[in-house]
Coordinates of C-alpha atoms in Angstrom, one line a residue:
M1 CA -58.8 -24.2 -14.9
R2 CA -56.0 -25.4 -12.6
F3 CA -53.3 -23.4 -14.4
L4 CA -55.1 -20.1 -14.1
P5 CA -53.2 -18.8 -10.9
V6 CA -49.8 -19.1 -12.6
A7 CA -51.1 -16.9 -15.5
A8 CA -50.2 -14.0 -13.2
L9 CA -46.6 -14.4 -14.1
F10 CA -46.8 -11.7 -16.8
L11 CA -43.6 -10.2 -15.3
A12 CA -44.9 -6.7 -14.8
S13 CA -41.4 -5.5 -14.3
S14 CA -39.5 -2.8 -16.3
A15 CA -37.7 -5.3 -18.5
Q16 CA -34.4 -3.5 -18.3
A17 CA -32.4 -6.8 -18.3
W18 CA -28.9 -5.7 -17.3
N19 CA -30.0 -2.4 -15.7
I20 CA -27.3 -0.2 -17.4
H21 CA -26.1 -1.7 -20.7
Q22 CA -23.5 1.1 -21.2
N23 CA -21.6 -0.2 -18.1
M24 CA -21.1 -3.5 -19.9
V25 CA -20.1 -1.8 -23.1
N26 CA -17.5 0.4 -21.4
E27 CA -15.9 -2.7 -19.9
I28 CA -15.9 -4.5 -23.3
L29 CA -14.3 -1.5 -24.9
G30 CA -11.8 -1.3 -22.1
G31 CA -10.5 -4.8 -22.8
P32 CA -8.2 -6.1 -25.6
P33 CA -8.6 -4.0 -28.8
F34 CA -10.8 -5.7 -31.3
L35 CA -11.5 -3.0 -33.9
S36 CA -9.2 -2.5 -36.9
E37 CA -7.1 0.6 -36.9
P38 CA -9.0 2.1 -39.9
A39 CA -12.3 1.5 -37.9
K40 CA -10.9 3.2 -34.8
S41 CA -9.8 6.2 -36.8
I42 CA -13.3 6.8 -38.2
R43 CA -14.7 10.2 -37.3
V44 CA -18.5 10.1 -37.4
P45 CA -20.3 13.4 -38.3
I46 CA -23.1 14.5 -35.9
P47 CA -26.2 15.7 -37.8
C48 CA -27.5 19.1 -37.1
Q49 CA -30.5 19.3 -34.8
E50 CA -33.3 19.6 -37.4
D51 CA -31.9 16.8 -39.5
E52 CA -31.5 14.5 -36.5
Q53 CA -35.1 15.3 -35.4
K54 CA -36.4 14.6 -38.9
Q55 CA -34.6 11.3 -39.1
I56 CA -35.9 10.2 -35.7
A57 CA -39.4 11.0 -36.8
E58 CA -39.0 8.9 -40.0
L59 CA -37.3 6.1 -38.1
S60 CA -40.0 6.0 -35.4
S61 CA -42.7 5.7 -38.1
R62 CA -40.8 2.9 -39.8
I63 CA -40.0 0.7 -36.8
Q64 CA -42.9 1.8 -34.6
V65 CA -41.3 3.6 -31.6
R66 CA -42.3 6.8 -29.8
A67 CA -40.2 9.6 -31.4
E68 CA -40.7 11.8 -28.3
A69 CA -38.8 9.3 -26.2
V70 CA -35.7 9.3 -28.4
P71 CA -33.4 12.1 -27.2
L72 CA -31.7 14.6 -29.4
V73 CA -27.9 14.5 -29.3
S74 CA -27.1 17.5 -31.4
K75 CA -27.3 21.0 -29.9
R76 CA -26.4 22.7 -33.2
K77 CA -28.9 24.3 -35.5
C78 CA -28.6 23.5 -39.2
G79 CA -26.5 26.0 -41.0
A80 CA -25.1 27.4 -37.8
G81 CA -21.5 26.8 -36.7
K82 CA -19.1 24.1 -37.8
P83 CA -20.4 20.5 -38.2
E84 CA -19.3 18.3 -35.3
S85 CA -17.8 14.8 -35.4
L86 CA -16.8 12.2 -32.9
Q87 CA -14.3 9.3 -33.0
L88 CA -16.1 6.0 -33.4
L89 CA -15.1 4.8 -29.9
D90 CA -16.5 8.0 -28.3
L91 CA -19.8 7.4 -30.1
L92 CA -20.0 3.9 -28.7
R93 CA -19.7 5.4 -25.2
M94 CA -22.5 7.9 -25.6
G95 CA -25.2 5.7 -24.1
F96 CA -27.2 4.8 -27.3
I97 CA -27.4 1.2 -26.1
D98 CA -29.6 2.2 -23.2
E99 CA -32.0 4.3 -25.2
P100 CA -34.5 1.4 -25.8
D101 CA -35.1 1.5 -22.0
H102 CA -36.0 5.1 -21.9
G103 CA -39.6 4.9 -23.2
M104 CA -39.5 4.4 -27.0
D105 CA -41.3 1.1 -26.6
Q106 CA -43.9 2.2 -24.1
D107 CA -47.6 3.0 -24.7
L108 CA -47.5 1.8 -28.3
P109 CA -50.7 1.3 -30.4
E110 CA -52.3 -2.1 -30.8
S111 CA -50.7 -2.4 -34.3
A112 CA -47.3 -2.7 -32.7
D113 CA -48.5 -5.8 -30.8
P114 CA -50.7 -7.8 -33.2
A115 CA -50.3 -11.0 -31.2
G116 CA -51.4 -9.4 -28.0
D117 CA -48.2 -10.4 -26.1
R118 CA -48.5 -7.3 -23.9
N119 CA -51.4 -8.9 -22.1
W120 CA -49.0 -11.4 -20.7
M121 CA -45.9 -9.3 -20.4
G122 CA -46.6 -6.0 -18.5
G123 CA -49.8 -4.6 -19.9
T124 CA -50.5 -2.0 -22.6
S125 CA -49.6 1.2 -20.8
G126 CA -47.0 2.6 -18.5
P127 CA -43.4 1.7 -18.0
T128 CA -44.1 -2.1 -18.0
S129 CA -45.7 -2.0 -21.4
Q130 CA -42.3 -2.1 -23.1
G131 CA -41.6 -5.5 -21.7
F132 CA -43.0 -7.5 -24.6
R133 CA -40.2 -6.1 -26.9
H134 CA -37.4 -6.8 -24.5
M135 CA -38.2 -10.5 -23.7
V136 CA -39.1 -13.7 -25.4
F137 CA -40.5 -16.8 -23.8
P138 CA -40.2 -19.5 -26.5
G139 CA -43.1 -21.7 -25.2
I140 CA -43.4 -24.6 -22.8
E141 CA -41.3 -27.6 -23.5
W142 CA -43.5 -30.7 -22.7
S143 CA -40.4 -32.8 -22.1
S144 CA -39.6 -30.6 -19.1
P145 CA -42.8 -28.7 -18.3
L146 CA -41.9 -27.5 -14.8
A147 CA -38.5 -26.1 -15.8
T148 CA -40.0 -24.3 -18.8
L149 CA -43.3 -23.3 -17.1
Q150 CA -45.0 -20.3 -18.8
I151 CA -48.5 -19.0 -19.5
P152 CA -49.5 -19.0 -22.3
F153 CA -47.9 -22.1 -23.7
R154 CA -47.0 -20.5 -27.0
K155 CA -44.1 -18.3 -27.8
I156 CA -44.5 -14.7 -26.6
G157 CA -42.3 -11.7 -26.8
A158 CA -41.0 -9.5 -29.7
A159 CA -37.3 -9.2 -28.8
P160 CA -36.2 -11.4 -31.8
D161 CA -38.3 -9.3 -34.2
R162 CA -36.6 -6.1 -32.8
I163 CA -33.2 -7.6 -33.4
E164 CA -34.1 -8.5 -37.0
V165 CA -35.7 -5.2 -37.8
L166 CA -32.9 -3.1 -36.3
G167 CA -30.3 -5.2 -38.0
K168 CA -31.8 -4.3 -41.4
V169 CA -32.2 -0.7 -40.5
S170 CA -28.6 -0.3 -39.2
S171 CA -27.2 -2.0 -42.3
E172 CA -29.0 0.3 -44.6
F173 CA -27.8 3.4 -42.7
I174 CA -24.2 2.2 -42.8
K175 CA -24.4 1.2 -46.4
N176 CA -25.8 4.7 -47.3
G177 CA -22.9 6.4 -45.4
D178 CA -24.9 7.6 -42.4
L179 CA -22.7 6.2 -39.7
F180 CA -24.3 8.3 -36.9
F181 CA -27.7 6.5 -37.2
G182 CA -26.1 3.3 -38.4
I183 CA -24.1 3.0 -35.2
R184 CA -27.0 4.3 -33.1
T185 CA -29.5 1.7 -34.3
L186 CA -26.8 -1.0 -34.2
M187 CA -26.5 -0.2 -30.5
W188 CA -30.2 -0.5 -30.1
R189 CA -30.0 -3.9 -31.7
E190 CA -27.2 -4.9 -29.3
H191 CA -29.4 -3.8 -26.4
F192 CA -32.1 -6.4 -27.4
I193 CA -29.4 -9.1 -28.0
Q194 CA -28.1 -8.5 -24.5
D195 CA -31.6 -8.5 -23.1
L196 CA -32.1 -12.1 -24.4
L197 CA -29.0 -13.2 -22.4
Q198 CA -30.7 -12.3 -19.1
P199 CA -32.4 -15.4 -17.8
F200 CA -35.4 -13.5 -16.5
H201 CA -36.0 -12.3 -20.1
S202 CA -35.9 -15.8 -21.6
S203 CA -37.7 -17.8 -18.9
Q204 CA -40.9 -16.7 -17.4
V205 CA -40.2 -18.5 -14.1
P206 CA -36.5 -19.1 -13.9
D207 CA -36.9 -21.4 -10.9
P208 CA -40.3 -22.5 -9.3
A209 CA -38.6 -21.9 -5.9
L210 CA -38.9 -18.2 -6.6
L211 CA -42.7 -18.4 -6.3
P212 CA -44.4 -17.6 -3.0
W213 CA -46.0 -21.1 -2.6
K214 CA -47.2 -20.3 0.9
D215 CA -49.6 -17.8 -0.7
L216 CA -51.0 -20.4 -3.1
F217 CA -54.5 -20.0 -1.7
S218 CA -54.2 -16.3 -0.7
G219 CA -53.5 -13.8 -3.4
F220 CA -51.1 -16.1 -5.3
V221 CA -51.5 -14.2 -8.5
A222 CA -50.5 -10.7 -7.2
H223 CA -47.8 -12.0 -4.9
S224 CA -46.2 -14.1 -7.7
T225 CA -46.0 -11.2 -10.0
R226 CA -44.4 -9.0 -7.4
T227 CA -42.0 -11.7 -6.1
I228 CA -40.7 -12.6 -9.6
A229 CA -40.2 -8.9 -10.3
N230 CA -38.3 -8.5 -7.0
Y231 CA -35.8 -11.3 -7.9
H232 CA -35.6 -9.9 -11.4
Y233 CA -34.6 -6.5 -10.1
A234 CA -32.3 -7.9 -7.4
Y235 CA -30.4 -9.8 -10.1
E236 CA -30.1 -6.7 -12.2
G237 CA -28.7 -4.8 -9.2
L238 CA -26.2 -7.5 -8.3
A239 CA -25.0 -7.9 -12.0
D240 CA -24.6 -4.2 -12.5
E241 CA -22.6 -3.9 -9.2
M242 CA -20.4 -6.8 -10.4
V243 CA -19.7 -4.9 -13.7
R244 CA -18.9 -1.6 -12.0
S245 CA -17.1 -2.7 -8.9
P246 CA -13.3 -2.6 -8.9
E247 CA -13.3 -5.7 -6.7
E248 CA -15.2 -7.7 -9.3
R249 CA -12.4 -8.1 -11.8
G250 CA -13.5 -11.7 -12.6
I251 CA -16.8 -10.5 -14.1
Q252 CA -15.2 -7.7 -16.0
E253 CA -12.6 -10.0 -17.4
C254 CA -15.5 -12.2 -18.7
L255 CA -16.7 -9.2 -20.7
Q256 CA -13.3 -8.4 -21.9
G257 CA -12.3 -11.6 -23.6
A258 CA -10.9 -11.8 -27.1
D259 CA -13.4 -14.2 -28.7
K260 CA -16.0 -12.9 -31.2
K261 CA -19.3 -14.3 -32.4
V262 CA -21.9 -13.0 -34.8
F263 CA -25.6 -13.1 -33.7
S264 CA -27.4 -15.6 -36.0
D265 CA -30.8 -16.8 -34.9
W266 CA -32.4 -16.2 -31.5
I267 CA -33.3 -19.8 -31.0
S268 CA -29.6 -20.7 -30.9
H269 CA -28.5 -17.8 -28.7
I270 CA -31.3 -18.2 -26.1
K271 CA -30.1 -21.7 -25.2
L272 CA -27.4 -20.4 -22.8
P273 CA -29.6 -18.1 -20.7
R274 CA -32.3 -20.7 -20.6
S275 CA -29.8 -23.3 -19.3
K276 CA -28.7 -20.8 -16.6
A277 CA -32.1 -19.9 -15.4
A278 CA -32.5 -22.5 -12.7
G279 CA -28.9 -21.9 -11.5
V280 CA -29.5 -18.1 -11.3
G281 CA -32.8 -18.6 -9.6
G282 CA -31.3 -21.0 -7.1
A283 CA -28.4 -18.7 -6.3
L284 CA -30.8 -15.8 -5.7
I285 CA -32.8 -18.0 -3.2
A286 CA -29.5 -18.8 -1.4
I287 CA -28.6 -15.1 -1.3
F288 CA -31.9 -13.5 -0.4
G289 CA -33.9 -16.4 1.1
D290 CA -37.5 -15.5 1.3
Y291 CA -36.9 -11.8 1.9
L292 CA -37.9 -10.9 -1.6
K293 CA -41.2 -12.8 -1.1
S294 CA -42.2 -10.5 1.7
K295 CA -45.3 -8.5 1.1
S296 CA -43.5 -5.4 2.3
V297 CA -40.9 -5.6 -0.5
D298 CA -41.5 -4.3 -4.0
L299 CA -38.2 -3.3 -5.5
P300 CA -39.6 -1.9 -8.8
R301 CA -41.6 0.6 -6.7
G302 CA -38.8 1.4 -4.3
Q303 CA -40.0 -0.6 -1.4
G304 CA -37.2 -2.5 0.2
V305 CA -33.5 -1.6 0.1
I306 CA -30.5 -3.8 -0.8
D307 CA -26.9 -2.7 -0.5
Y308 CA -25.5 -4.6 -3.4
Y309 CA -21.9 -3.5 -2.8
E310 CA -22.0 -4.6 0.8
L311 CA -23.6 -7.9 -0.2
L312 CA -21.0 -8.7 -2.9
N313 CA -18.2 -7.9 -0.5
A314 CA -19.4 -10.1 2.3
R315 CA -16.6 -12.2 3.9
A316 CA -16.6 -15.6 5.4
E317 CA -16.4 -15.6 9.2
T318 CA -13.6 -17.9 10.3
L319 CA -13.7 -19.3 13.8
E320 CA -11.6 -21.6 15.9
A321 CA -13.3 -24.9 16.9
E322 CA -13.4 -23.7 20.5
D323 CA -15.0 -20.5 19.6
E324 CA -17.7 -22.2 17.5
K325 CA -18.6 -24.4 20.5
S326 CA -19.4 -21.3 22.6
L327 CA -21.8 -19.9 20.0
S328 CA -25.5 -19.7 20.8
S329 CA -28.0 -21.4 18.5
S330 CA -28.9 -18.0 17.1
E331 CA -25.3 -17.3 16.3
K332 CA -24.8 -20.6 14.7
K333 CA -27.8 -20.0 12.6
D334 CA -26.4 -16.6 11.5
L335 CA -23.1 -18.3 10.7
K336 CA -24.8 -20.9 8.6
R337 CA -26.8 -18.2 6.8
N338 CA -23.7 -16.3 6.0
G339 CA -22.2 -19.4 4.4
E340 CA -25.3 -19.9 2.3
I341 CA -25.1 -16.3 1.1
L342 CA -21.4 -16.7 0.1
E343 CA -22.1 -20.0 -1.7
G344 CA -25.0 -18.3 -3.5
L345 CA -22.8 -15.4 -4.6
K346 CA -20.1 -17.8 -5.8
S347 CA -22.7 -19.6 -7.9
L348 CA -24.2 -16.4 -9.2
R349 CA -20.8 -15.1 -10.3
S350 CA -20.1 -18.3 -12.2
H351 CA -23.4 -18.2 -14.1
T352 CA -23.2 -14.4 -14.7
C353 CA -19.6 -14.7 -16.0
E354 CA -20.7 -17.1 -18.7
L355 CA -23.6 -14.8 -19.7
M356 CA -21.3 -11.8 -19.7
R357 CA -18.7 -13.6 -21.8
E358 CA -21.4 -14.4 -24.4
A359 CA -22.5 -10.7 -24.3
G360 CA -18.9 -9.5 -24.9
S361 CA -18.3 -12.0 -27.6
L362 CA -21.4 -11.1 -29.5
F363 CA -20.8 -7.3 -29.2
R364 CA -17.3 -7.6 -30.6
G365 CA -18.3 -9.9 -33.4
D366 CA -21.4 -7.9 -34.4
L367 CA -19.6 -4.6 -34.4
E368 CA -16.7 -5.9 -36.4
Q369 CA -19.0 -7.4 -39.0
A370 CA -21.1 -4.2 -39.2
L371 CA -18.1 -2.0 -39.9
Q372 CA -16.5 -4.2 -42.5
G373 CA -15.5 -2.2 -45.5
V374 CA -16.6 1.1 -43.9
S375 CA -14.2 3.9 -44.9
S376 CA -13.2 6.8 -42.7
Q377 CA -15.5 9.1 -44.7
S378 CA -19.3 9.3 -44.3
K379 CA -22.0 11.8 -44.8
T380 CA -21.6 15.1 -42.9
G381 CA -24.2 17.1 -41.1
K382 CA -25.2 20.5 -42.5

């Protein structure tokens, strides 16, 4: 079967999407205020340790996650000491949004994946086995098969299901007055929504140029999987550096806008990252060239080093016409390469800004909607 080699693109990467989601949330919260004053004044009781552990066990059974991978927040034994509470904004900064990347979706039983999507999205064991829940590839579009290339042709990936399930669970907790687990599971839901906005999580092959075509007849399957994972990781690293770097105010301002949207259906919200996939892929090719296709580079396994800060702060080399004439062919080649990198970074910033703007808008809208009508009182821990 002629398509068989491309079936390797299961993306056996860690499926972390934006690397550290909390960095994005911190920037969103640092922007214009968007929560009502009553909401900001809410103090959320922290359950005692035994109650938290019990709720995690019940929750893990209900939504099929590994309870042992969900960390305990409380240090207080039930009945000992004074119950603790936190301001809502402090709770949002606790890192709950990154918990889905810490193992709760790994090494799950077959019943958690009845469609067998893991066979195409990282396997059934180990860190990559969480990938099927953090991505969705909606299926090949026969009107543009090359741009939407994927194997198998059907929809694969459970991210939309996670968003729906966690939305229901979070709403129930909040309605019943348990703001601690209501907010915690809401942040899990936002994690998967943000995952969908990462082009590598909505397009199996963002750009065919990312594939190592020179290896078509020599280990194409293995090299393609590793190469796509390398570009995936490199984009995560660059995007995270953009969010954290003081010099990247443009990206941070994209996150900190004032607009609000409420997540509706995944099909609508996946259109933006899908439309950006080829642009992001092309920008990464301009920035890294074929370096990430090298057999000696495997970023998920720590092979190959990229200084993202230095890369993002690269500057154009300006020369007088007389100076340029005196350059050797090698120096001219380096100068041209520097220009390609800068153009690639400019393009990548533009695409990433639009994706980050959408992430910020959805976070603000979803959080505001979830907290509508919530009083400043909720159930207290023992």
